[in-house]
C-alpha positions as a printed Julia matrix, in Angstrom:
367×3 Matrix{Float64}:
   0.0     0.0     0.0
   2.91    2.38    0.55
   3.5     2.34   -3.18
   0.03    3.79   -3.76
   0.48    6.89   -1.57
   0.61    9.98   -3.76
   3.52   12.41   -3.45
   2.61   15.81   -2.0
  -1.11   15.0    -1.76
  -2.54   15.18    1.79
  -3.84   11.89    3.17
  -7.45   13.06    2.92
  -6.87   15.04   -0.28
  -9.27   14.91   -3.2
  -8.05   12.9    -6.18
  -9.88   12.59   -9.48
  -9.32    9.21  -11.12
  -9.77    8.83  -14.89
 -11.87    5.65  -15.11
 -12.13    3.94  -18.5
 -14.01    0.88  -17.24
 -10.92   -1.3   -17.47
  -8.98   -3.17  -14.8
  -6.09   -0.72  -14.47
  -8.06    2.46  -13.81
 -10.48    0.54  -11.57
  -7.65   -0.76   -9.39
  -6.18    2.75   -9.27
  -9.45    4.1    -7.87
  -9.77    1.25   -5.36
  -6.16    1.64   -4.16
  -6.53    5.35   -3.55
  -9.9     5.0    -1.85
  -8.47    2.37    0.51
  -5.44    4.6     1.18
  -7.72    7.32    2.54
  -8.0     9.79   -0.3
 -11.28   11.41   -1.29
 -11.63    9.76   -4.69
 -13.88   11.04   -7.48
 -14.23    8.88  -10.58
 -14.59   10.59  -13.96
 -15.23    8.79  -17.25
 -15.09   10.48  -20.62
 -17.53    9.27  -23.24
 -15.41    9.69  -26.34
 -17.48    8.11  -29.08
 -20.73    6.26  -29.71
 -20.64    2.56  -30.54
 -22.75    3.38  -33.57
 -19.6     4.95  -35.03
 -17.76    1.66  -35.19
 -18.69   -1.62  -33.58
 -19.61   -2.88  -30.14
 -16.49   -4.89  -29.49
 -14.76   -6.32  -26.49
 -11.59   -4.7   -25.28
 -12.51   -1.12  -26.2
 -12.86    1.81  -23.83
 -14.74    5.05  -23.24
 -18.1     4.01  -24.69
 -21.11    1.76  -24.06
 -20.47   -1.13  -21.69
 -17.16    0.29  -20.53
 -18.84    3.37  -19.1
 -21.33    1.11  -17.32
 -18.42   -0.96  -15.96
 -16.75    2.15  -14.57
 -20.01    3.04  -12.82
 -20.28   -0.45  -11.31
 -16.72   -0.22  -10.0
 -17.43    3.19   -8.46
 -20.49    1.77   -6.7
 -18.45   -1.19   -5.44
 -15.76    0.96   -3.83
 -18.19    3.68   -2.73
 -17.02    6.73   -4.66
 -18.94    9.3    -6.74
 -18.74    8.79  -10.5
 -19.36   11.27  -13.3
 -19.58   10.74  -17.06
 -18.62   13.64  -19.32
 -19.59   13.65  -22.98
 -16.5    14.52  -25.0
 -17.62   12.97  -28.28
 -17.4    16.23  -30.23
 -13.89   17.07  -29.0
 -12.7    13.52  -29.55
 -14.07   13.54  -33.08
 -12.41   16.87  -33.91
  -9.06   16.35  -32.2
  -8.47   12.61  -32.54
 -10.67   10.79  -35.06
 -10.6    13.46  -37.78
  -6.86   13.98  -37.29
  -6.38   10.2   -37.54
  -8.25   10.08  -40.85
  -6.46   13.07  -42.36
  -3.1    11.63  -41.32
  -3.78    8.42  -43.26
  -4.81   10.48  -46.29
  -1.4    12.2   -46.11
   0.28    8.8   -46.3
   1.25    8.76  -42.62
   0.84    6.1   -39.93
  -0.88    7.91  -37.05
  -1.05    7.0   -33.36
  -4.41    8.28  -32.08
  -3.75    6.97  -28.55
  -1.01    9.59  -28.12
  -3.26   12.34  -29.45
  -6.0    11.22  -27.07
  -3.64   11.42  -24.09
  -2.29   14.74  -25.33
  -5.69   16.38  -25.71
  -8.89   15.16  -24.06
  -7.37   12.81  -21.46
  -4.68   15.04  -20.03
  -5.17   18.61  -21.2
  -8.95   18.68  -20.78
  -9.32   16.21  -17.93
  -6.64   18.0   -15.9
  -8.79   21.12  -16.25
 -11.87   19.21  -15.1
 -10.01   17.86  -12.07
  -8.85   21.34  -11.1
 -12.41   22.65  -11.45
 -13.53   19.92   -9.05
 -11.02   21.17   -6.49
  -8.79   18.1    -6.77
  -5.23   17.95   -5.51
  -4.26   15.54   -8.3
  -5.49   13.59  -11.31
  -4.58    9.88  -11.2
  -4.69    7.45  -14.11
  -4.1     3.74  -14.59
  -1.16    4.17  -16.96
   1.97    2.1   -16.43
   4.54    4.85  -16.08
   6.31    6.44  -13.12
   6.37   10.0   -11.86
   9.53   10.53   -9.81
  10.15   13.47   -7.48
  13.78   14.64   -7.3
  15.75   17.76   -6.38
  15.57   19.09   -9.95
  11.79   18.65  -10.12
   9.47   15.94  -11.38
  10.65   13.32  -13.86
   8.73   10.93  -16.07
  10.19    7.42  -16.0
   9.51    4.01  -17.48
   7.26    1.63  -15.55
   8.63   -1.17  -13.38
   6.82   -3.7   -15.58
   8.68   -3.26  -18.87
   6.14   -5.41  -20.73
   3.37   -2.91  -19.84
   5.39    0.32  -19.95
   3.35    3.08  -21.65
   5.97    5.81  -21.76
   6.0     5.78  -25.58
   2.35    6.85  -25.58
   2.85    9.57  -22.95
   5.89   11.44  -24.3
   3.76   14.55  -24.9
   2.94   14.95  -21.2
   4.12   18.43  -20.23
   6.11   19.42  -17.15
   3.14   21.46  -15.91
   0.82   18.46  -16.25
   3.34   16.24  -14.43
   3.06   18.45  -11.37
  -0.64   17.54  -11.13
  -0.7    13.97  -12.49
  -0.1    10.76  -10.54
   0.43    7.21  -11.82
   0.05    4.72   -8.93
   0.42    1.61  -11.13
   3.86    2.56  -12.41
   5.39    0.61   -9.52
   3.26   -2.49  -10.09
   3.4    -5.38  -12.5
   0.3    -6.29  -14.45
   0.09   -9.51  -12.45
   0.0    -7.54   -9.2
  -2.74   -5.32  -10.59
  -4.85   -8.33  -11.54
  -4.43   -9.78   -8.03
  -5.51   -6.48   -6.49
  -8.61   -6.43   -8.7
  -9.48   -9.88   -7.38
  -8.76   -8.87   -3.79
 -11.08   -5.86   -4.09
 -13.63   -8.12   -5.79
 -14.04   -5.61   -8.59
 -16.69   -6.48  -11.2
 -14.06   -6.0   -13.95
 -11.39   -8.23  -12.36
 -11.51  -10.73  -15.24
 -12.01   -8.16  -17.99
  -9.44   -8.48  -20.82
  -7.08   -5.64  -21.62
  -8.06   -3.21  -24.35
  -6.78   -4.13  -27.79
  -6.07   -2.06  -30.9
  -7.51    1.44  -31.25
 -10.79    1.88  -29.37
 -12.79    3.34  -32.27
 -11.34    1.07  -34.98
 -13.33   -2.17  -35.47
 -11.12   -5.27  -35.77
  -8.09   -3.2   -36.77
  -9.68   -2.09  -40.07
  -8.24    1.43  -40.17
  -9.19    2.07  -43.79
 -12.87    1.41  -43.02
 -12.85    4.21  -40.45
 -11.06    6.6   -42.8
 -13.59    5.87  -45.55
 -16.47    6.44  -43.14
 -15.12    9.89  -42.29
 -13.65   10.81  -45.68
 -15.67    8.85  -48.31
 -13.59   10.11  -51.25
 -10.23    9.15  -49.75
  -9.72    5.79  -51.53
  -8.56    6.79  -54.99
  -6.61    4.29  -57.04
  -3.04    4.89  -58.16
   0.21    3.3   -59.22
   2.47    0.94  -57.33
   6.03    1.55  -58.52
   9.45    0.2   -57.61
  12.35    2.33  -56.38
  13.39    2.94  -60.0
   9.96    4.25  -60.99
   8.81    1.17  -62.89
   5.05    0.64  -62.65
   4.33   -2.76  -61.07
   0.6    -2.54  -60.55
  -2.34   -0.55  -59.25
  -3.34    0.1   -55.66
  -6.84    0.7   -54.28
  -6.06    3.87  -52.33
  -3.07    4.92  -50.23
  -5.14    4.71  -47.04
  -4.81    0.92  -47.32
  -1.0     1.0   -47.02
   1.6     1.82  -44.39
   5.4     1.88  -44.39
   6.84   -1.62  -44.03
   3.69   -3.36  -45.26
   4.17   -6.5   -47.33
   0.73   -8.12  -47.51
  -2.02   -6.85  -49.75
   0.21   -5.52  -52.53
  -1.06   -8.17  -54.98
   2.07   -8.05  -57.1
   2.05  -11.6   -58.41
   4.85  -10.99  -60.91
   7.33   -9.72  -58.34
  10.51  -11.82  -58.28
  11.33  -10.93  -54.65
   9.47   -9.94  -51.5
   8.56   -6.27  -51.73
   7.59   -3.85  -48.98
   6.04   -0.4   -48.92
   8.97    1.95  -48.42
   7.36    5.29  -49.26
   3.94    6.8   -49.93
   3.52    9.86  -52.13
  -0.01   11.18  -51.45
   0.14   14.04  -53.95
   0.87   11.59  -56.76
  -1.34    8.89  -55.21
   1.63    6.59  -55.56
   2.93    3.73  -53.43
   6.64    2.97  -53.76
   7.84   -0.55  -52.97
  11.25   -2.12  -52.63
  13.27   -4.89  -50.99
  13.43   -5.18  -47.2
  16.85   -3.51  -47.08
  15.29   -0.36  -48.55
  13.34    0.1   -45.32
  16.5     0.87  -43.35
  17.26    4.42  -42.26
  19.57    6.16  -39.81
  18.3     9.76  -40.17
  14.97   11.01  -38.85
  13.48   14.5   -38.69
  10.91   15.39  -36.03
   8.38   18.12  -35.34
   6.14   18.85  -32.37
   8.9    17.93  -29.92
   8.0    17.91  -26.23
  11.13   18.19  -24.09
  11.17   17.03  -20.45
  14.91   16.96  -19.81
  17.27   19.68  -18.63
  17.65   22.71  -20.9
  19.72   21.93  -24.0
  20.81   24.76  -26.36
  19.46   24.52  -29.9
  22.02   22.91  -32.18
  23.8    20.94  -29.47
  23.94   17.17  -30.08
  23.36   14.85  -27.13
  23.51   11.07  -26.82
  20.4     9.2   -25.73
  18.27    6.16  -26.52
  15.18    6.41  -28.72
  12.17    4.29  -29.63
  10.69    4.65  -33.1
   7.86    2.15  -32.5
   6.03    1.31  -29.3
   7.0    -2.39  -29.35
  10.65   -1.92  -30.3
  13.45   -1.66  -27.75
  15.28    1.67  -27.36
  18.36    2.12  -29.55
  21.35    4.44  -29.25
  20.96    7.74  -31.08
  22.3    11.27  -31.36
  19.7    13.96  -30.83
  19.91   17.56  -32.02
  17.17   19.81  -30.69
  16.29   22.66  -33.07
  14.2    25.81  -32.88
  10.39   25.72  -33.0
  10.05   22.26  -31.43
  11.92   20.44  -34.2
  14.75   17.93  -33.92
  17.1    15.73  -35.93
  17.93   12.16  -34.95
  20.89   10.09  -36.14
  20.59    6.42  -35.19
  23.74    4.5   -34.31
  22.26    1.45  -36.04
  19.77    1.59  -38.9
  16.11    0.89  -38.11
  13.56   -0.56  -40.53
  10.14    0.84  -41.29
  10.44    4.25  -39.65
   7.15    5.87  -40.66
   5.94    9.48  -40.83
   3.15   10.02  -38.32
   4.69    7.71  -35.73
   6.44    8.98  -32.6
  10.11    8.97  -31.69
  10.57    8.98  -27.91
  13.84    9.88  -26.13
  15.23    8.13  -23.05
  18.14    8.49  -20.66
  18.15    5.18  -18.84
  14.68    4.89  -17.29
  13.95    8.59  -17.65
  11.74    9.89  -20.46
  13.41   12.97  -21.94
  10.52   13.67  -24.31
   9.74   12.9   -27.91
   8.35   14.17  -31.18
   6.46   13.25  -34.34
   8.34   11.68  -37.24
   8.23   13.74  -40.45
  10.48   11.58  -42.6
């Protein structure tokens, strides 16, 4: 229980917990209630199931909101549901669709954390007179002499730091992440111990508003004219075939190209949206050592623009960090030089910076 006590929050302080209806946020609420805090559960309704499909393992709609309410009743805390469908549509779903149309590979979960879940929900928590906003994310907030640091979770298999790189220093002062010190197994055992109605609920899978991983279906629903056919060409410009719309392709993709005459395995290595063209090549063509970033959020000590520092970076959520040389530039831009080439680095994805366990920040990959 000592691991659940929140830094600099009085024992009887008010804490708003973001409750998605899943196991992690439910255990967070139960832990803090048992520890003596005045807990208020808040759930954001982000979309209607009519938008996509009523599927298991989603969050922030339908049954999941009902589950959050049942958990709140079980542990005896007030629970509020806020309708954020319009904001979520404008700032996450529409951005997701437009990103695919630009030939990018977006990560809406980061945008969701960056906008409605942290920026807006932090404001709601403050309006409710809370001393902190707690979430069920697996990441650690560490107090030190220099201030507050964001660090990787104890359970490396559940670490969510890649998806939270855009958390600002100001937000970190108010946010708390009790589960950062726990393993997923420990969280499941706590759910059973508290006899929570969601104790056996499976973890969320894929993107909440995307049915069965069919991204293109969602893009077409929002932008019906987005699937225009075009050429598939090799790295020399030779036309190999026709594609059914660039929204169906992402960097590194091999399946679905339907190039029966190809003599070797080919992968999508570049997408040119203006020309409606998909460029394919051998696996080796996917390698790169240079990356440019925009929208950089920096959480480390002040570094002068133009100075190169050594750190580790992740270019995909499921890949291990690799050694890199980072040059921060003006206007939240940066250049990255990887010590070892990475495959399938895609525009629209995030590149997150680390110094050991500490999250230094991150940015959005341009090319």
